[in-house]
PDB file of C-alpha atoms in Angstrom:
ATOM      1  CA  MET A   1       9.099   8.768 -19.596  1.00  0.00           C
ATOM      2  CA  SER A   2       9.136   5.604 -17.517  1.00  0.00           C
ATOM      3  CA  GLU A   3      11.721   2.869 -17.727  1.00  0.00           C
ATOM      4  CA  ALA A   4       9.101   0.665 -19.387  1.00  0.00           C
ATOM      5  CA  PHE A   5       9.277   2.940 -22.460  1.00  0.00           C
ATOM      6  CA  ILE A   6      13.029   2.770 -22.958  1.00  0.00           C
ATOM      7  CA  ASN A   7      14.032   0.943 -26.134  1.00  0.00           C
ATOM      8  CA  ASP A   8      16.313  -2.088 -26.184  1.00  0.00           C
ATOM      9  CA  ASP A   9      18.889  -0.225 -28.269  1.00  0.00           C
ATOM     10  CA  VAL A  10      19.539   2.473 -25.663  1.00  0.00           C
ATOM     11  CA  THR A  11      23.229   2.882 -24.887  1.00  0.00           C
ATOM     12  CA  VAL A  12      24.571   3.168 -21.373  1.00  0.00           C
ATOM     13  CA  GLN A  13      25.843   6.661 -22.182  1.00  0.00           C
ATOM     14  CA  GLN A  14      22.483   7.764 -23.641  1.00  0.00           C
ATOM     15  CA  TYR A  15      20.623   6.442 -20.604  1.00  0.00           C
ATOM     16  CA  PHE A  16      22.796   8.149 -17.988  1.00  0.00           C
ATOM     17  CA  GLU A  17      23.420  11.388 -19.853  1.00  0.00           C
ATOM     18  CA  GLU A  18      19.971  11.966 -21.395  1.00  0.00           C
ATOM     19  CA  LEU A  19      17.178   9.652 -20.266  1.00  0.00           C
ATOM     20  CA  LEU A  20      17.842   9.339 -16.523  1.00  0.00           C
ATOM     21  CA  PRO A  21      17.969  13.130 -15.983  1.00  0.00           C
ATOM     22  CA  GLN A  22      14.712  13.445 -17.944  1.00  0.00           C
ATOM     23  CA  MET A  23      13.000  10.711 -15.889  1.00  0.00           C
ATOM     24  CA  PHE A  24      14.323  12.263 -12.675  1.00  0.00           C
ATOM     25  CA  ALA A  25      12.932  15.701 -13.587  1.00  0.00           C
ATOM     26  CA  GLU A  26       9.547  14.213 -14.505  1.00  0.00           C
ATOM     27  CA  LYS A  27       9.429  12.241 -11.256  1.00  0.00           C
ATOM     28  CA  PHE A  28      10.095  15.164  -8.938  1.00  0.00           C
ATOM     29  CA  GLU A  29       7.560  17.321 -10.808  1.00  0.00           C
ATOM     30  CA  VAL A  30       4.851  14.763 -10.040  1.00  0.00           C
ATOM     31  CA  ASN A  31       6.211  13.556  -6.704  1.00  0.00           C
ATOM     32  CA  PRO A  32       8.343  16.303  -5.116  1.00  0.00           C
ATOM     33  CA  PRO A  33      11.052  15.259  -2.654  1.00  0.00           C
ATOM     34  CA  VAL A  34      10.209  15.365   1.039  1.00  0.00           C
ATOM     35  CA  GLY A  35      12.587  16.906   3.581  1.00  0.00           C
ATOM     36  CA  LEU A  36      15.717  16.750   1.440  1.00  0.00           C
ATOM     37  CA  ASP A  37      16.740  20.417   1.530  1.00  0.00           C
ATOM     38  CA  GLY A  38      20.521  20.514   1.899  1.00  0.00           C
ATOM     39  CA  GLU A  39      20.847  16.709   1.752  1.00  0.00           C
ATOM     40  CA  GLU A  40      23.075  14.913  -0.742  1.00  0.00           C
ATOM     41  CA  PHE A  41      22.524  11.427  -2.188  1.00  0.00           C
ATOM     42  CA  ARG A  42      25.452   9.813  -4.023  1.00  0.00           C
ATOM     43  CA  VAL A  43      25.176   6.726  -6.231  1.00  0.00           C
ATOM     44  CA  ASN A  44      27.703   4.955  -8.457  1.00  0.00           C
ATOM     45  CA  TYR A  45      26.745   2.619 -11.280  1.00  0.00           C
ATOM     46  CA  HIS A  46      29.212   0.113 -12.721  1.00  0.00           C
ATOM     47  CA  VAL A  47      27.652  -1.224 -15.923  1.00  0.00           C
ATOM     48  CA  GLY A  48      30.021  -3.588 -17.661  1.00  0.00           C
ATOM     49  CA  ASP A  49      33.205  -1.548 -18.176  1.00  0.00           C
ATOM     50  CA  LEU A  50      31.479   1.834 -17.771  1.00  0.00           C
ATOM     51  CA  VAL A  51      31.073   3.825 -14.561  1.00  0.00           C
ATOM     52  CA  TYR A  52      28.710   6.703 -13.838  1.00  0.00           C
ATOM     53  CA  GLY A  53      28.480   8.677 -10.625  1.00  0.00           C
ATOM     54  CA  ILE A  54      25.296  10.503  -9.653  1.00  0.00           C
ATOM     55  CA  ARG A  55      25.018  13.256  -7.064  1.00  0.00           C
ATOM     56  CA  ILE A  56      21.546  14.495  -6.116  1.00  0.00           C
ATOM     57  CA  THR A  57      21.364  17.614  -3.957  1.00  0.00           C
ATOM     58  CA  SER A  58      18.234  18.694  -2.058  1.00  0.00           C
ATOM     59  CA  GLY A  59      16.319  15.989  -3.930  1.00  0.00           C
ATOM     60  CA  ILE A  60      16.067  18.148  -7.062  1.00  0.00           C
ATOM     61  CA  VAL A  61      19.521  18.873  -8.521  1.00  0.00           C
ATOM     62  CA  MET A  62      21.114  15.936 -10.325  1.00  0.00           C
ATOM     63  CA  VAL A  63      24.704  15.896 -11.566  1.00  0.00           C
ATOM     64  CA  ILE A  64      25.946  12.843 -13.488  1.00  0.00           C
ATOM     65  CA  VAL A  65      29.628  12.270 -14.239  1.00  0.00           C
ATOM     66  CA  PRO A  66      31.288   9.467 -16.264  1.00  0.00           C
ATOM     67  CA  GLU A  67      33.331   8.269 -13.299  1.00  0.00           C
ATOM     68  CA  ALA A  68      32.842   7.048  -9.761  1.00  0.00           C
ATOM     69  CA  ILE A  69      32.209   9.652  -7.094  1.00  0.00           C
ATOM     70  CA  GLU A  70      33.695   9.451  -3.628  1.00  0.00           C
ATOM     71  CA  ASN A  71      31.729   8.320  -0.594  1.00  0.00           C
ATOM     72  CA  ALA A  72      28.793   6.908  -2.552  1.00  0.00           C
ATOM     73  CA  HIS A  73      25.844   5.823  -0.459  1.00  0.00           C
ATOM     74  CA  LEU A  74      25.086   3.111  -3.020  1.00  0.00           C
ATOM     75  CA  THR A  75      27.302   1.385  -5.555  1.00  0.00           C
ATOM     76  CA  ASN A  76      25.390  -0.730  -8.059  1.00  0.00           C
ATOM     77  CA  THR A  77      27.242  -3.254 -10.207  1.00  0.00           C
ATOM     78  CA  LEU A  78      25.751  -5.240 -13.069  1.00  0.00           C
ATOM     79  CA  GLY A  79      26.546  -6.429 -16.558  1.00  0.00           C
ATOM     80  CA  GLU A  80      25.245  -4.520 -19.553  1.00  0.00           C
ATOM     81  CA  GLU A  81      22.692  -7.221 -20.472  1.00  0.00           C
ATOM     82  CA  ASP A  82      21.270  -7.171 -16.938  1.00  0.00           C
ATOM     83  CA  TRP A  83      21.326  -3.348 -16.827  1.00  0.00           C
ATOM     84  CA  ARG A  84      19.406  -3.220 -20.116  1.00  0.00           C
ATOM     85  CA  ALA A  85      16.790  -5.665 -18.779  1.00  0.00           C
ATOM     86  CA  ALA A  86      16.318  -3.410 -15.740  1.00  0.00           C
ATOM     87  CA  VAL A  87      16.108  -0.066 -17.560  1.00  0.00           C
ATOM     88  CA  THR A  88      13.725  -1.375 -20.218  1.00  0.00           C
ATOM     89  CA  GLY A  89      11.407  -2.863 -17.596  1.00  0.00           C
ATOM     90  CA  ARG A  90      11.913  -6.518 -18.542  1.00  0.00           C
ATOM     91  CA  ILE A  91      13.192  -7.042 -14.982  1.00  0.00           C
ATOM     92  CA  SER A  92      11.418  -5.140 -12.226  1.00  0.00           C
ATOM     93  CA  ILE A  93      13.827  -3.715  -9.673  1.00  0.00           C
ATOM     94  CA  VAL A  94      13.879  -0.519  -7.637  1.00  0.00           C
ATOM     95  CA  ASN A  95      15.715   2.419  -9.199  1.00  0.00           C
ATOM     96  CA  PRO A  96      16.996   4.299  -6.132  1.00  0.00           C
ATOM     97  CA  VAL A  97      17.655   7.492  -8.102  1.00  0.00           C
ATOM     98  CA  ILE A  98      13.994   7.671  -9.144  1.00  0.00           C
ATOM     99  CA  ASP A  99      12.179   5.807  -6.370  1.00  0.00           C
ATOM    100  CA  TYR A 100      13.763   7.208  -3.190  1.00  0.00           C
ATOM    101  CA  ASN A 101      12.959  10.868  -2.750  1.00  0.00           C
ATOM    102  CA  SER A 102      12.368  11.307   0.965  1.00  0.00           C
ATOM    103  CA  LYS A 103      14.614  12.013   3.931  1.00  0.00           C
ATOM    104  CA  LYS A 104      13.281   8.835   5.541  1.00  0.00           C
ATOM    105  CA  HIS A 105      14.660   6.696   2.686  1.00  0.00           C
ATOM    106  CA  LEU A 106      17.930   8.606   2.503  1.00  0.00           C
ATOM    107  CA  ASP A 107      18.525   8.320   6.248  1.00  0.00           C
ATOM    108  CA  LYS A 108      17.982   4.556   6.074  1.00  0.00           C
ATOM    109  CA  ILE A 109      20.350   4.221   3.116  1.00  0.00           C
ATOM    110  CA  LYS A 110      23.010   6.310   4.865  1.00  0.00           C
ATOM    111  CA  ASN A 111      22.871   3.949   7.865  1.00  0.00           C
ATOM    112  CA  PHE A 112      23.004   0.640   5.959  1.00  0.00           C
ATOM    113  CA  LYS A 113      26.289  -1.164   5.551  1.00  0.00           C
ATOM    114  CA  GLY A 114      26.611  -4.327   3.537  1.00  0.00           C
ATOM    115  CA  ALA A 115      26.113  -5.900   0.131  1.00  0.00           C
ATOM    116  CA  PHE A 116      22.781  -6.878  -1.393  1.00  0.00           C
ATOM    117  CA  LYS A 117      22.993  -9.292  -4.313  1.00  0.00           C
ATOM    118  CA  LEU A 118      20.109 -10.207  -6.530  1.00  0.00           C
ATOM    119  CA  ARG A 119      19.920 -13.380  -8.646  1.00  0.00           C
ATOM    120  CA  LEU A 120      16.722 -13.661 -10.664  1.00  0.00           C
ATOM    121  CA  SER A 121      15.967 -16.485 -13.047  1.00  0.00           C
ATOM    122  CA  ARG A 122      14.169 -15.568 -16.243  1.00  0.00           C
ATOM    123  CA  GLU A 123      12.469 -17.591 -18.953  1.00  0.00           C
ATOM    124  CA  GLY A 124      14.821 -18.656 -21.724  1.00  0.00           C
ATOM    125  CA  GLY A 125      17.734 -16.496 -20.653  1.00  0.00           C
ATOM    126  CA  ASN A 126      20.656 -16.105 -18.373  1.00  0.00           C
ATOM    127  CA  PRO A 127      19.900 -15.202 -14.773  1.00  0.00           C
ATOM    128  CA  PHE A 128      19.791 -11.522 -13.851  1.00  0.00           C
ATOM    129  CA  ASN A 129      22.585 -10.617 -11.423  1.00  0.00           C
ATOM    130  CA  SER A 130      23.230  -7.359  -9.631  1.00  0.00           C
ATOM    131  CA  MET A 131      25.004  -6.188  -6.519  1.00  0.00           C
ATOM    132  CA  THR A 132      24.400  -3.088  -4.430  1.00  0.00           C
ATOM    133  CA  VAL A 133      26.955  -2.085  -1.811  1.00  0.00           C
ATOM    134  CA  PHE A 134      25.818   0.333   0.869  1.00  0.00           C
ATOM    135  CA  ASN A 135      28.269   3.025   1.959  1.00  0.00           C
ATOM    136  CA  GLY A 136      31.343   1.223   0.642  1.00  0.00           C
ATOM    137  CA  VAL A 137      31.065  -1.680   3.091  1.00  0.00           C
ATOM    138  CA  ASP A 138      30.536  -5.116   1.532  1.00  0.00           C
ATOM    139  CA  THR A 139      29.748  -7.087   4.700  1.00  0.00           C
ATOM    140  CA  PRO A 140      27.370  -8.367   5.849  1.00  0.00           C
ATOM    141  CA  GLU A 141      26.155  -9.821   2.584  1.00  0.00           C
ATOM    142  CA  VAL A 142      22.874 -11.300   1.441  1.00  0.00           C
ATOM    143  CA  THR A 143      21.775 -12.755  -1.898  1.00  0.00           C
ATOM    144  CA  ILE A 144      18.118 -12.930  -2.885  1.00  0.00           C
ATOM    145  CA  ILE A 145      17.277 -15.766  -5.272  1.00  0.00           C
ATOM    146  CA  ALA A 146      13.920 -15.793  -7.060  1.00  0.00           C
ATOM    147  CA  LYS A 147      12.145 -15.988 -10.382  1.00  0.00           C
ATOM    148  CA  ALA A 148      11.942 -12.561 -12.015  1.00  0.00           C
ATOM    149  CA  PRO A 149       8.095 -12.502 -12.079  1.00  0.00           C
ATOM    150  CA  ASP A 150       7.894 -13.365  -8.366  1.00  0.00           C
ATOM    151  CA  TYR A 151      10.365 -10.624  -7.491  1.00  0.00           C
ATOM    152  CA  ALA A 152       8.339  -8.164  -9.604  1.00  0.00           C
ATOM    153  CA  MET A 153       5.219  -9.092  -7.620  1.00  0.00           C
ATOM    154  CA  ILE A 154       7.063  -8.355  -4.375  1.00  0.00           C
ATOM    155  CA  ASN A 155       8.226  -4.960  -5.706  1.00  0.00           C
ATOM    156  CA  SER A 156       4.691  -4.077  -6.796  1.00  0.00           C
ATOM    157  CA  GLY A 157       3.236  -5.039  -3.409  1.00  0.00           C
ATOM    158  CA  LYS A 158       1.175  -7.897  -4.878  1.00  0.00           C
ATOM    159  CA  LEU A 159       3.189 -10.532  -3.019  1.00  0.00           C
ATOM    160  CA  ASN A 160       4.173 -10.284   0.631  1.00  0.00           C
ATOM    161  CA  PRO A 161       7.937 -10.948   1.008  1.00  0.00           C
ATOM    162  CA  GLN A 162       7.451 -13.112   4.123  1.00  0.00           C
ATOM    163  CA  MET A 163       4.799 -15.195   2.351  1.00  0.00           C
ATOM    164  CA  ALA A 164       7.112 -15.530  -0.654  1.00  0.00           C
ATOM    165  CA  MET A 165       9.840 -16.869   1.665  1.00  0.00           C
ATOM    166  CA  MET A 166       7.500 -19.309   3.405  1.00  0.00           C
ATOM    167  CA  THR A 167       6.212 -20.671   0.078  1.00  0.00           C
ATOM    168  CA  GLY A 168       9.700 -20.962  -1.431  1.00  0.00           C
ATOM    169  CA  LYS A 169       9.115 -18.354  -4.141  1.00  0.00           C
ATOM    170  CA  ILE A 170      12.059 -16.419  -2.811  1.00  0.00           C
ATOM    171  CA  LYS A 171      15.178 -17.732  -1.111  1.00  0.00           C
ATOM    172  CA  PHE A 172      18.217 -16.106   0.359  1.00  0.00           C
ATOM    173  CA  GLU A 173      21.829 -16.864   1.143  1.00  0.00           C
ATOM    174  CA  GLY A 174      23.795 -14.926   3.708  1.00  0.00           C
ATOM    175  CA  SER A 175      22.877 -12.653   6.578  1.00  0.00           C
ATOM    176  CA  LEU A 176      19.259 -12.871   7.763  1.00  0.00           C
ATOM    177  CA  PRO A 177      19.606  -9.804  10.038  1.00  0.00           C
ATOM    178  CA  PHE A 178      20.875  -7.743   7.086  1.00  0.00           C
ATOM    179  CA  LEU A 179      18.030  -9.031   4.911  1.00  0.00           C
ATOM    180  CA  MET A 180      15.501  -7.997   7.563  1.00  0.00           C
ATOM    181  CA  THR A 181      17.109  -4.549   7.781  1.00  0.00           C
ATOM    182  CA  LEU A 182      16.888  -4.181   3.982  1.00  0.00           C
ATOM    183  CA  GLY A 183      13.200  -5.098   4.166  1.00  0.00           C
ATOM    184  CA  SER A 184      12.623  -1.959   6.194  1.00  0.00           C
ATOM    185  CA  LEU A 185      13.883   0.285   3.379  1.00  0.00           C
ATOM    186  CA  ASN A 186      10.530   0.511   1.613  1.00  0.00           C
ATOM    187  CA  GLN A 187       8.445   0.914   4.744  1.00  0.00           C
TER     188      GLN A 187
END
């Protein structure tokens, strides 16, 4: 089950307690984790008024609790409308719980400190807004500003991020060094 097949009426509780564990299990069956034996990855999601903490051990054991967990590597905050757009695939963003399953990615995440904000404009709707804080430290900070389809092309590899910046398809506010460091996450 991919995020593109999640219905608009999914609840936050249903997603975190049923669908995300199912997607996670399907992902590691097809694409097993690399070098994560004994490693732990901790993520908190603040969706509207709800909070879910996720602990992944050795890249294969996922525990989800309806509260924040201590010492999260990532804390993602977004409104329910924006969360729903992301989980249903209407907005294309990286899902770290599903997309990062190697020691290389985890080591990079563990070393980042700062806040990454995303502001994507979408046709006929409110802008999509999210914030990811790395390792509980909210500075430096950078905000990416783009149209949702352009950002999706960057995520899919169809548009080079540097070219998108030079042509004005993507803009940023805040720390350029932090932005450049974040760009290395998917390499």
